[in-house]
Amino acid sequence: MKARKIFVITISLVSSILSVGCSSHQTKKSHAKPVKQEASMRIRGMVKMLDTVKSIDQNSIQINQNVFEGLYRYDKEGHLVLAGAKSEKTEDGGRVHVYRLRKDAKWSNGDPVVAQDYVYAWRKLLSLKESASNWTNLLILKNAEEIRDGQEDMESLGVQALDDHTLRVELRANSPYYKEIFASTAMFPQNHAVAEKYGDEYGKTSASTVFNGPFSVVGLEQGSKKWELVKNKNYWGKKDVKLERIKYVVERDQPSAQKDFFKGKCDYVRIGCSYDEKLASKKGFHKRLIPEVSMICFNQKRQVTGNVHFRRAVTYAIDRKKIAASKTFHAKALYGIVPANYSYSPENDVDYREDAGNIVGLDKKKAQNEWKQAQKETGRNQVTLTLMFTENSRYSDISGKIKKDLETTLPGLQIKIKMVELNETLERAFDHNYDMFYQSWQPSCVDPLAFIVNGGMEHLREDYHNPEYRNNLEKAAACGGDFSKRRGFIISAEKDLVGKDAFVAPLFQQENGYLLNPNLRCVGFVPYGSACILRDAWIKK
């Protein structure tokens, strides 16, 4: 598929820069003392959850990517290869997939990884209300949507354990992106016996979790600022894993993390999209445009933010291009919820964003007209609202510029900026306890539909009820391999979601900057986000 190849080439180029000598390390005999295969990483926030079906924050996903494994994984060139599955058989024109699982795959406690572990995890994902931003991965499965709506029983979900090592998966229709979805952390299996034993406590600490990936987590408690990944001795592919230990330290202060890197105290620091050119010129700095999008989410249950004219006013009042042009904020202005340079048509190689065009953008006159209509309908000329950000120094400049744009363009509106911890942000979002909040989200595959049905927008399904939007989603799902028709329906749904109803206000597509020790070789990256893949990594002397 052409779209997938384009991203593989991108990741291959990154890998070739970062992974020189990947296949030829230690080929010469040497009497020198062996290099200690340990790495140290700096992470910006605490890990909220090791339970894969509940994990929606990037810190948790970063860890889960390396300690769990699903049917597929990404190799060091960015290709999808079989992982927990040893073979795959396709039936019914690509709608049914039968996987033979590896008999040598085990959990870190020695239990075998069985087909029921996948069935358990996927059913759990579909049933949990707090997994609102993850369950949409299952939409490709037969009856997933009907079960979520209460029209079918959970047993009818399109996943079945034929025996301990045979998993049958039935899709709703032939899907072009099923492998990428099955490789996402939300679709990883769970040891059903251990998960049942710990119940709600499963995944909250490393002691209440078992792992089937290259590494296991050690020393992680709720609120931990230090923990380690150690090589999983029960992992089926342990011969390929070179790193023995990876130390993680939470360091919110980016200057401190950078100092640690340049002093040789750590091997990797994620910088994100906020950095200056002085840092970018230093050895060890890398950057790549990723499909991480930033947006403003609105509480649809409150009077003002639930008003469509107010939401449109906000959408038209923000000068995205000006903010994205900042010398220290590296991003691309976003005029729809699906990012650019992300999903290409296999028929004509055209990027989705090019086909869809700009749905929203800066238009002060429109913003002011919509604001006047919102004031009229709500009966409020003076409005004070809180815009919530996850606590991070990189957001101080962005929040100030957004506040200024809104208050200057929409007279009578006062914006209060509130910085809160990541866990509090997630809890407030789930509980509808906010006016507006700034959200960043990365997808788990190349499918633009991921942004339209999920996008990290909590309560999208329960709060957004446009029948035309739903109708277009159903038509897109039924298209199968007809990419042009499918894309057309997705674009129509996006225009309703972002333009007509302004359910969310898209802002930026982010660039990911990071510092990487050149002696830490073969570090890979998930093609659709910022998470490091450390399975094949090793330390060169």
Coordinates of C-alpha atoms in Angstrom, one line a residue:
M1 CA 0.0 0.0 0.0
K2 CA 1.5 3.3 -1.1
A3 CA 0.5 5.3 2.0
R4 CA 2.2 2.8 4.3
K5 CA 5.4 2.7 2.2
I6 CA 5.8 6.5 2.3
F7 CA 5.9 6.4 6.1
V8 CA 8.2 3.4 6.1
I9 CA 10.7 5.4 3.9
T10 CA 10.4 8.3 6.4
I11 CA 11.2 6.0 9.3
S12 CA 13.9 4.2 7.4
L13 CA 15.7 7.5 6.8
V14 CA 15.5 8.4 10.5
S15 CA 16.7 4.9 11.4
S16 CA 19.6 5.2 9.0
I17 CA 20.7 8.4 10.7
L18 CA 20.3 7.1 14.2
S19 CA 21.3 3.4 13.7
V20 CA 24.5 3.3 11.8
G21 CA 26.1 -0.1 12.4
C22 CA 22.9 -1.7 13.6
S23 CA 23.6 -5.1 12.1
S24 CA 27.4 -5.2 12.6
H25 CA 28.1 -4.3 16.2
Q26 CA 30.9 -6.2 18.0
T27 CA 32.0 -8.0 14.9
K28 CA 35.7 -7.6 15.8
K29 CA 37.4 -9.4 18.6
S30 CA 38.4 -7.1 21.5
H31 CA 40.0 -7.5 24.9
A32 CA 38.4 -4.3 26.0
K33 CA 35.9 -4.5 28.9
P34 CA 32.4 -5.1 27.5
V35 CA 30.2 -2.0 27.3
K36 CA 27.5 -2.0 30.0
Q37 CA 24.2 -2.3 28.2
E38 CA 22.3 0.2 30.2
A39 CA 20.5 3.4 29.1
S40 CA 19.0 6.3 31.0
M41 CA 16.0 8.3 29.8
R42 CA 14.4 11.5 30.9
I43 CA 10.6 11.6 30.7
R44 CA 8.5 14.8 31.2
G45 CA 5.7 13.3 33.4
M46 CA 4.8 10.4 35.6
V47 CA 3.3 7.2 34.2
K48 CA -0.4 7.1 35.0
M49 CA -1.3 3.5 34.1
L50 CA 0.3 0.3 32.9
D51 CA -3.1 -1.1 32.1
T52 CA -3.0 -0.9 28.3
V53 CA -6.7 -0.5 27.8
K54 CA -6.8 2.5 30.1
S55 CA -3.6 4.2 29.1
I56 CA -4.2 7.4 27.1
D57 CA -1.3 9.6 28.1
Q58 CA 1.9 9.6 26.1
N59 CA 4.1 8.8 29.2
S60 CA 2.2 5.6 29.8
I61 CA 2.1 4.6 26.1
Q62 CA 5.9 5.2 25.9
I63 CA 6.5 2.6 28.6
N64 CA 3.8 0.2 27.5
Q65 CA 5.2 0.2 23.9
N66 CA 8.3 -1.5 25.3
V67 CA 7.0 -3.9 28.0
F68 CA 4.0 -5.4 26.1
E69 CA 3.6 -6.9 22.7
G70 CA 0.6 -7.5 20.4
L71 CA 0.0 -9.5 17.2
Y72 CA 2.4 -7.2 15.3
R73 CA 5.3 -4.9 16.2
Y74 CA 7.4 -2.3 14.4
D75 CA 10.9 -3.4 13.5
K76 CA 13.9 -1.0 13.5
E77 CA 13.1 0.1 9.9
G78 CA 9.5 1.0 10.8
H79 CA 8.0 -2.1 9.0
L80 CA 5.1 -4.0 10.7
V81 CA 6.1 -7.6 11.3
L82 CA 4.4 -10.4 13.2
A83 CA 5.2 -10.5 16.9
G84 CA 2.9 -12.3 19.3
A85 CA 1.5 -14.1 16.3
K86 CA 3.7 -16.6 14.4
S87 CA 1.4 -16.7 11.3
E88 CA -1.7 -15.2 9.8
K89 CA -4.3 -16.7 7.5
T90 CA -6.8 -14.4 5.7
E91 CA -10.3 -15.5 4.8
D92 CA -13.5 -14.1 3.4
G93 CA -11.8 -11.5 1.2
G94 CA -9.8 -10.0 4.0
R95 CA -12.6 -9.7 6.5
V96 CA -11.5 -12.7 8.7
H97 CA -8.0 -13.2 10.0
V98 CA -6.9 -16.3 11.8
Y99 CA -3.6 -16.0 13.9
R100 CA -1.5 -18.8 15.2
L101 CA 0.1 -17.5 18.3
R102 CA 3.7 -18.2 19.4
K103 CA 3.8 -21.2 21.7
D104 CA 7.1 -19.8 23.2
A105 CA 5.5 -16.5 24.1
K106 CA 5.2 -16.1 27.9
W107 CA 4.4 -13.5 30.5
S108 CA 7.0 -12.3 32.8
N109 CA 5.7 -14.5 35.6
G110 CA 6.1 -17.6 33.3
D111 CA 2.4 -18.0 32.3
P112 CA 1.9 -18.7 28.5
V113 CA 0.4 -16.0 26.4
V114 CA -2.8 -17.5 25.1
A115 CA -5.6 -16.5 22.7
Q116 CA -7.9 -15.8 25.6
D117 CA -5.6 -13.0 26.8
Y118 CA -6.4 -11.1 23.6
V119 CA -10.2 -11.8 23.9
Y120 CA -10.1 -10.7 27.5
A121 CA -8.3 -7.4 26.8
W122 CA -10.4 -6.4 23.8
R123 CA -13.7 -7.1 25.6
K124 CA -12.4 -5.2 28.6
L125 CA -11.4 -2.3 26.3
L126 CA -14.9 -2.2 24.9
S127 CA -16.7 -2.4 28.2
L128 CA -14.8 0.3 30.2
K129 CA -16.3 3.8 30.2
E130 CA -13.0 5.4 31.2
S131 CA -11.4 4.0 28.0
A132 CA -13.3 6.6 25.9
S133 CA -10.2 7.6 23.9
N134 CA -9.1 4.0 23.2
W135 CA -12.1 1.9 22.5
T136 CA -12.5 3.3 19.0
N137 CA -9.6 1.1 17.9
L138 CA -12.2 -1.7 18.1
L139 CA -14.6 -0.1 15.6
I140 CA -13.1 -2.2 12.8
L141 CA -14.3 -5.4 14.6
K142 CA -17.6 -7.0 13.9
N143 CA -20.4 -5.8 16.3
A144 CA -18.1 -3.5 18.3
E145 CA -20.3 -0.4 17.7
E146 CA -23.5 -2.4 18.3
I147 CA -22.2 -3.7 21.6
R148 CA -21.1 -0.2 22.7
D149 CA -24.7 1.0 21.9
G150 CA -26.2 -1.9 23.9
Q151 CA -27.7 -3.6 20.8
E152 CA -25.6 -6.7 20.9
D153 CA -24.0 -8.9 23.6
M154 CA -20.2 -8.8 24.3
E155 CA -19.9 -12.5 23.2
S156 CA -20.8 -11.4 19.6
L157 CA -17.6 -9.2 19.3
G158 CA -15.5 -10.3 16.3
V159 CA -12.7 -12.0 18.3
Q160 CA -12.6 -15.6 19.4
A161 CA -10.1 -18.0 21.0
L162 CA -10.4 -21.2 18.9
D163 CA -7.9 -22.8 21.2
D164 CA -5.0 -21.6 23.4
H165 CA -2.9 -20.6 20.4
T166 CA -5.4 -19.8 17.7
L167 CA -7.1 -16.4 17.6
R168 CA -9.9 -15.7 15.1
V169 CA -10.6 -12.0 14.3
E170 CA -13.6 -11.0 12.3
L171 CA -13.7 -7.4 10.9
R172 CA -16.7 -5.3 10.2
A173 CA -15.4 -5.0 6.6
N174 CA -12.1 -5.3 4.8
S175 CA -10.0 -2.6 6.5
P176 CA -6.8 -1.3 5.0
Y177 CA -5.3 -0.3 8.3
Y178 CA -6.0 -3.3 10.5
K179 CA -2.3 -4.2 11.1
E180 CA -1.5 -0.7 12.4
I181 CA -4.5 -0.8 14.7
F182 CA -3.6 -4.3 16.1
A183 CA 0.0 -3.0 16.7
S184 CA -1.3 -0.1 19.0
T185 CA -0.8 -0.5 22.7
A186 CA -4.6 -0.4 23.4
M187 CA -4.9 -3.7 21.5
F188 CA -2.2 -5.6 23.4
P189 CA -3.2 -8.7 25.3
Q190 CA -3.5 -8.9 29.1
N191 CA -2.8 -11.9 31.3
H192 CA -6.5 -12.5 32.2
A193 CA -5.8 -14.4 35.4
V194 CA -3.5 -11.7 36.8
A195 CA -5.8 -8.9 35.6
E196 CA -8.8 -10.6 37.3
K197 CA -6.8 -11.2 40.5
Y198 CA -5.9 -7.5 41.0
G199 CA -9.1 -6.0 39.6
D200 CA -9.1 -2.2 39.7
E201 CA -5.6 -2.3 41.0
Y202 CA -4.2 -4.0 37.9
G203 CA -1.7 -1.8 36.1
K204 CA -1.5 0.8 38.8
T205 CA 2.0 -0.4 39.9
S206 CA 4.7 -2.6 38.4
A207 CA 4.0 -5.2 41.2
S208 CA 0.4 -5.6 40.1
T209 CA 1.2 -6.1 36.4
V210 CA 2.9 -8.8 34.3
F211 CA 4.5 -8.2 30.9
N212 CA 5.0 -10.1 27.6
G213 CA 7.3 -7.6 25.8
P214 CA 11.1 -7.2 25.6
F215 CA 11.3 -5.5 29.1
S216 CA 9.5 -5.6 32.4
V217 CA 8.9 -2.6 34.7
V218 CA 10.5 -2.6 38.1
G219 CA 9.9 -0.1 40.9
L220 CA 6.9 1.8 39.6
E221 CA 4.4 3.0 42.1
Q222 CA 1.6 5.6 41.8
G223 CA 3.4 8.9 41.7
S224 CA 6.9 7.4 41.1
K225 CA 9.5 9.7 39.6
K226 CA 12.0 6.9 39.1
W227 CA 11.7 3.4 37.8
E228 CA 13.4 0.9 35.5
L229 CA 12.8 -1.4 32.6
V230 CA 14.8 -4.6 32.9
K231 CA 15.2 -7.3 30.2
N232 CA 12.4 -9.8 30.3
K233 CA 14.0 -13.2 30.6
N234 CA 10.7 -14.9 29.6
Y235 CA 10.4 -12.9 26.3
W236 CA 10.4 -15.2 23.3
G237 CA 12.8 -12.9 21.4
K238 CA 15.2 -12.2 24.2
K239 CA 18.2 -13.1 22.1
D240 CA 17.5 -10.0 20.0
V241 CA 17.3 -7.7 23.1
K242 CA 20.7 -6.2 24.0
L243 CA 19.9 -3.6 26.6
E244 CA 19.8 -5.1 30.1
R245 CA 18.4 -2.1 31.9
I246 CA 16.8 1.2 31.1
K247 CA 16.5 3.8 33.8
Y248 CA 13.7 6.4 33.7
V249 CA 13.6 9.7 35.6
V250 CA 10.8 12.2 35.5
E251 CA 12.2 15.7 34.9
R252 CA 9.6 18.3 34.1
D253 CA 12.2 21.1 33.9
Q254 CA 13.6 20.9 30.4
P255 CA 16.8 22.9 31.0
S256 CA 17.7 20.5 33.8
A257 CA 17.1 17.5 31.5
Q258 CA 19.2 19.0 28.8
K259 CA 22.0 19.7 31.2
D260 CA 21.9 16.0 32.3
F261 CA 22.1 15.0 28.6
F262 CA 25.1 17.1 27.8
K263 CA 26.9 16.1 31.0
G264 CA 26.5 12.4 29.9
K265 CA 24.0 11.6 32.7
C266 CA 21.3 10.4 30.3
D267 CA 20.9 9.1 26.8
Y268 CA 17.5 10.5 25.7
V269 CA 15.4 13.5 26.4
R270 CA 12.2 14.3 24.6
I271 CA 12.1 18.1 23.9
G272 CA 8.9 18.2 22.0
C273 CA 7.9 21.3 19.9
S274 CA 9.3 24.0 22.2
Y275 CA 13.0 24.7 21.8
D276 CA 15.3 27.4 20.5
E277 CA 17.8 27.4 17.6
K278 CA 20.8 27.3 19.9
L279 CA 19.6 23.9 21.2
A280 CA 18.8 22.7 17.7
S281 CA 22.4 23.3 16.5
K282 CA 23.9 21.1 19.2
K283 CA 25.2 17.5 18.6
G284 CA 22.6 14.9 19.5
F285 CA 19.6 17.0 18.6
H286 CA 17.1 15.6 16.1
K287 CA 13.6 16.6 15.0
R288 CA 10.7 15.2 13.0
L289 CA 7.2 16.4 12.1
I290 CA 4.8 14.0 13.7
P291 CA 1.0 13.7 13.5
E292 CA 0.5 15.0 17.0
V293 CA -2.2 17.6 16.9
S294 CA -3.2 20.3 19.4
M295 CA -6.7 21.5 19.8
I296 CA -9.1 23.2 22.2
C297 CA -11.9 21.0 23.5
F298 CA -15.2 22.5 24.7
N299 CA -17.5 21.3 27.5
Q300 CA -20.7 20.7 25.6
K301 CA -22.7 20.5 28.8
R302 CA -22.1 24.2 29.9
Q303 CA -24.2 27.1 28.6
V304 CA -21.6 29.1 26.8
T305 CA -19.1 26.4 25.6
G306 CA -22.1 24.3 24.6
N307 CA -23.2 27.1 22.2
V308 CA -22.2 26.4 18.6
H309 CA -21.8 30.1 17.8
F310 CA -19.3 30.6 20.7
R311 CA -17.3 27.6 19.6
R312 CA -17.2 28.9 16.0
A313 CA -16.1 32.3 17.4
V314 CA -13.2 30.8 19.2
T315 CA -12.2 28.7 16.1
Y316 CA -12.1 31.8 13.9
A317 CA -10.4 34.1 16.4
I318 CA -7.1 32.3 16.9
D319 CA -4.2 33.2 14.6
R320 CA -2.6 29.7 14.4
K321 CA -0.1 30.7 11.7
K322 CA 1.4 33.5 13.8
I323 CA 1.7 31.3 16.9
A324 CA 3.2 28.5 15.0
A325 CA 5.8 30.9 13.5
S326 CA 7.3 31.5 16.9
K327 CA 11.1 31.0 17.1
T328 CA 10.7 28.7 20.1
F329 CA 7.5 26.9 19.2
H330 CA 7.9 24.5 16.3
A331 CA 4.6 23.5 14.8
K332 CA 2.5 23.7 11.7
A333 CA -0.8 25.6 11.7
L334 CA -3.7 23.2 11.5
Y335 CA -6.9 24.0 9.7
G336 CA -8.7 20.7 10.1
I337 CA -8.5 18.0 12.7
V338 CA -6.5 15.6 10.4
P339 CA -2.8 16.6 10.1
A340 CA -0.9 17.2 6.9
N341 CA 1.8 14.8 5.4
Y342 CA 0.1 11.9 7.2
S343 CA -2.3 9.9 5.1
Y344 CA -1.7 9.6 1.3
S345 CA -4.0 8.1 -1.2
P346 CA -2.7 4.8 -2.8
E347 CA -4.4 5.8 -6.0
N348 CA -2.9 9.2 -6.7
D349 CA -0.4 9.9 -3.8
V350 CA -2.4 13.0 -2.7
D351 CA -2.2 13.9 1.0
Y352 CA -5.6 13.8 2.9
R353 CA -5.2 17.4 4.0
E354 CA -4.7 18.6 0.4
D355 CA -7.9 16.9 -0.6
A356 CA -9.9 18.2 2.4
G357 CA -8.5 21.7 2.2
N358 CA -8.7 24.3 5.0
I359 CA -12.0 23.8 6.9
V360 CA -11.3 26.6 9.5
G361 CA -8.9 29.4 9.9
L362 CA -8.4 33.0 11.1
D363 CA -11.4 35.2 10.2
K364 CA -11.9 38.0 12.8
K365 CA -15.1 39.3 11.1
K366 CA -16.7 35.8 11.2
A367 CA -15.5 35.4 14.8
Q368 CA -17.1 38.6 15.9
N369 CA -20.4 37.8 14.2
E370 CA -20.5 34.4 15.7
W371 CA -19.7 35.9 19.1
K372 CA -22.5 38.4 18.9
Q373 CA -24.9 35.6 18.1
A374 CA -23.6 33.5 21.0
Q375 CA -24.1 36.5 23.4
K376 CA -27.6 36.9 22.1
E377 CA -28.5 33.2 22.5
T378 CA -26.9 32.9 26.0
G379 CA -28.1 36.3 27.2
R380 CA -24.6 37.1 28.5
N381 CA -22.5 40.0 27.2
Q382 CA -19.7 39.5 29.7
V383 CA -18.3 36.0 30.0
T384 CA -15.4 34.6 32.1
L385 CA -14.2 31.2 31.2
T386 CA -11.2 29.0 32.2
L387 CA -8.9 27.5 29.6
M388 CA -7.1 24.5 31.1
F389 CA -3.6 23.4 30.1
T390 CA -1.5 20.5 31.4
E391 CA 1.2 21.9 33.7
N392 CA 4.3 22.5 31.5
S393 CA 6.5 25.5 31.0
R394 CA 6.3 25.1 27.2
Y395 CA 2.6 26.1 27.3
S396 CA 3.1 29.4 29.0
D397 CA 3.8 31.3 25.8
I398 CA 1.1 29.5 23.8
S399 CA -1.6 30.0 26.4
G400 CA -0.8 33.7 26.6
K401 CA -1.1 34.2 22.9
I402 CA -4.4 32.3 22.7
K403 CA -5.8 34.3 25.6
K404 CA -4.8 37.5 23.9
D405 CA -6.3 36.5 20.5
L406 CA -9.6 35.5 22.1
E407 CA -10.0 38.6 24.4
T408 CA -8.9 41.0 21.7
T409 CA -11.2 39.7 19.0
L410 CA -14.1 38.8 21.2
P411 CA -14.9 41.9 23.4
G412 CA -16.6 40.9 26.7
L413 CA -14.8 37.6 26.9
Q414 CA -12.3 37.0 29.7
I415 CA -10.1 33.9 29.6
K416 CA -8.4 32.6 32.8
I417 CA -5.5 30.2 32.2
K418 CA -5.3 27.2 34.6
M419 CA -2.3 24.9 34.7
V420 CA -3.0 21.5 36.2
E421 CA -1.1 18.2 36.5
L422 CA -1.6 15.6 33.7
N423 CA -3.6 13.2 35.9
E424 CA -5.9 16.1 37.0
T425 CA -6.4 17.1 33.4
L426 CA -7.5 13.6 32.4
E427 CA -9.8 13.3 35.4
R428 CA -11.4 16.7 34.8
A429 CA -11.8 15.9 31.1
F430 CA -13.6 12.6 31.9
D431 CA -15.8 14.2 34.5
H432 CA -16.9 17.2 32.3
N433 CA -15.2 19.4 34.9
Y434 CA -13.9 22.2 32.7
D435 CA -14.9 25.0 30.4
M436 CA -12.2 24.5 27.7
F437 CA -9.0 22.6 27.7
Y438 CA -5.9 22.4 25.5
Q439 CA -5.4 18.9 24.3
S440 CA -2.6 17.2 22.3
W441 CA -3.2 13.7 20.7
Q442 CA -1.3 11.2 18.6
P443 CA -3.0 8.5 16.6
S444 CA -2.1 4.8 16.5
C445 CA -2.2 4.3 12.8
V446 CA -2.2 6.2 9.5
D447 CA -6.0 6.1 9.0
P448 CA -7.5 9.6 9.0
L449 CA -10.6 8.1 10.4
A450 CA -8.8 7.9 13.8
F451 CA -8.9 11.6 14.1
I452 CA -12.6 11.8 13.1
V453 CA -13.9 9.2 15.5
N454 CA -11.4 9.7 18.3
G455 CA -8.8 12.4 18.1
G456 CA -8.4 12.3 21.9
M457 CA -11.8 14.1 22.1
E458 CA -13.4 12.8 25.3
H459 CA -17.1 12.4 25.1
L460 CA -17.2 12.7 21.3
R461 CA -19.6 9.9 20.9
E462 CA -21.9 10.8 23.8
D463 CA -21.9 14.6 23.2
Y464 CA -21.9 14.9 19.4
H465 CA -25.2 13.9 17.8
N466 CA -25.1 15.2 14.2
P467 CA -26.9 12.5 12.1
E468 CA -25.1 13.5 8.9
Y469 CA -21.7 13.0 10.6
R470 CA -22.8 9.5 11.8
N471 CA -24.2 8.7 8.4
N472 CA -20.9 9.6 6.7
L473 CA -19.0 7.4 9.2
E474 CA -21.2 4.5 8.4
K475 CA -20.7 5.0 4.7
A476 CA -17.0 5.2 5.1
A477 CA -16.9 2.0 7.1
A478 CA -18.9 0.2 4.4
C479 CA -16.5 1.2 1.6
G480 CA -13.9 -1.5 2.1
G481 CA -11.2 -1.0 -0.5
D482 CA -12.7 1.9 -2.4
F483 CA -10.3 4.6 -1.0
S484 CA -11.6 7.5 -3.0
K485 CA -15.2 7.1 -1.8
R486 CA -14.1 6.3 1.7
R487 CA -12.0 9.5 1.8
G488 CA -14.9 11.6 0.5
F489 CA -17.1 10.4 3.3
I490 CA -14.4 11.1 5.9
I491 CA -13.9 14.6 4.6
S492 CA -17.6 15.3 4.8
A493 CA -17.7 14.0 8.4
E494 CA -14.7 16.3 9.3
K495 CA -16.4 19.3 7.8
D496 CA -19.4 18.8 10.0
L497 CA -17.3 18.0 13.1
V498 CA -14.8 20.9 12.8
G499 CA -16.5 23.5 10.5
K500 CA -20.3 23.4 10.9
D501 CA -20.5 22.3 14.5
A502 CA -17.1 23.3 15.8
F503 CA -17.1 20.4 18.3
V504 CA -13.4 21.0 18.6
A505 CA -11.0 23.8 17.5
P506 CA -7.9 22.4 15.8
L507 CA -4.7 24.5 16.3
F508 CA -1.4 22.9 15.5
Q509 CA 0.5 19.9 14.2
Q510 CA 3.6 19.5 16.3
E511 CA 7.2 18.8 15.5
N512 CA 9.0 16.4 17.9
G513 CA 12.5 17.5 18.9
Y514 CA 14.7 15.2 21.0
L515 CA 18.2 14.6 22.2
L516 CA 19.7 11.2 21.6
N517 CA 23.1 9.9 22.5
P518 CA 24.8 8.8 19.2
N519 CA 26.2 5.8 21.0
L520 CA 22.6 4.5 21.8
R521 CA 22.1 2.7 18.5
C522 CA 19.0 1.3 16.7
V523 CA 16.4 3.3 18.6
G524 CA 13.2 3.2 16.6
F525 CA 10.1 5.4 16.8
V526 CA 6.5 4.5 16.4
P527 CA 5.7 5.9 12.9
Y528 CA 2.6 7.7 14.1
G529 CA 3.9 9.4 17.3
S530 CA 6.8 10.1 19.5
A531 CA 7.2 6.8 21.5
C532 CA 10.7 5.2 21.4
I533 CA 11.0 1.6 20.5
L534 CA 13.9 0.1 22.4
R535 CA 13.7 -3.6 21.5
D536 CA 16.7 -3.5 19.1
A537 CA 18.6 -0.7 20.9
W538 CA 22.2 -1.2 22.1
I539 CA 25.0 0.9 23.5
K540 CA 28.2 1.3 21.4
K541 CA 31.4 2.0 23.1

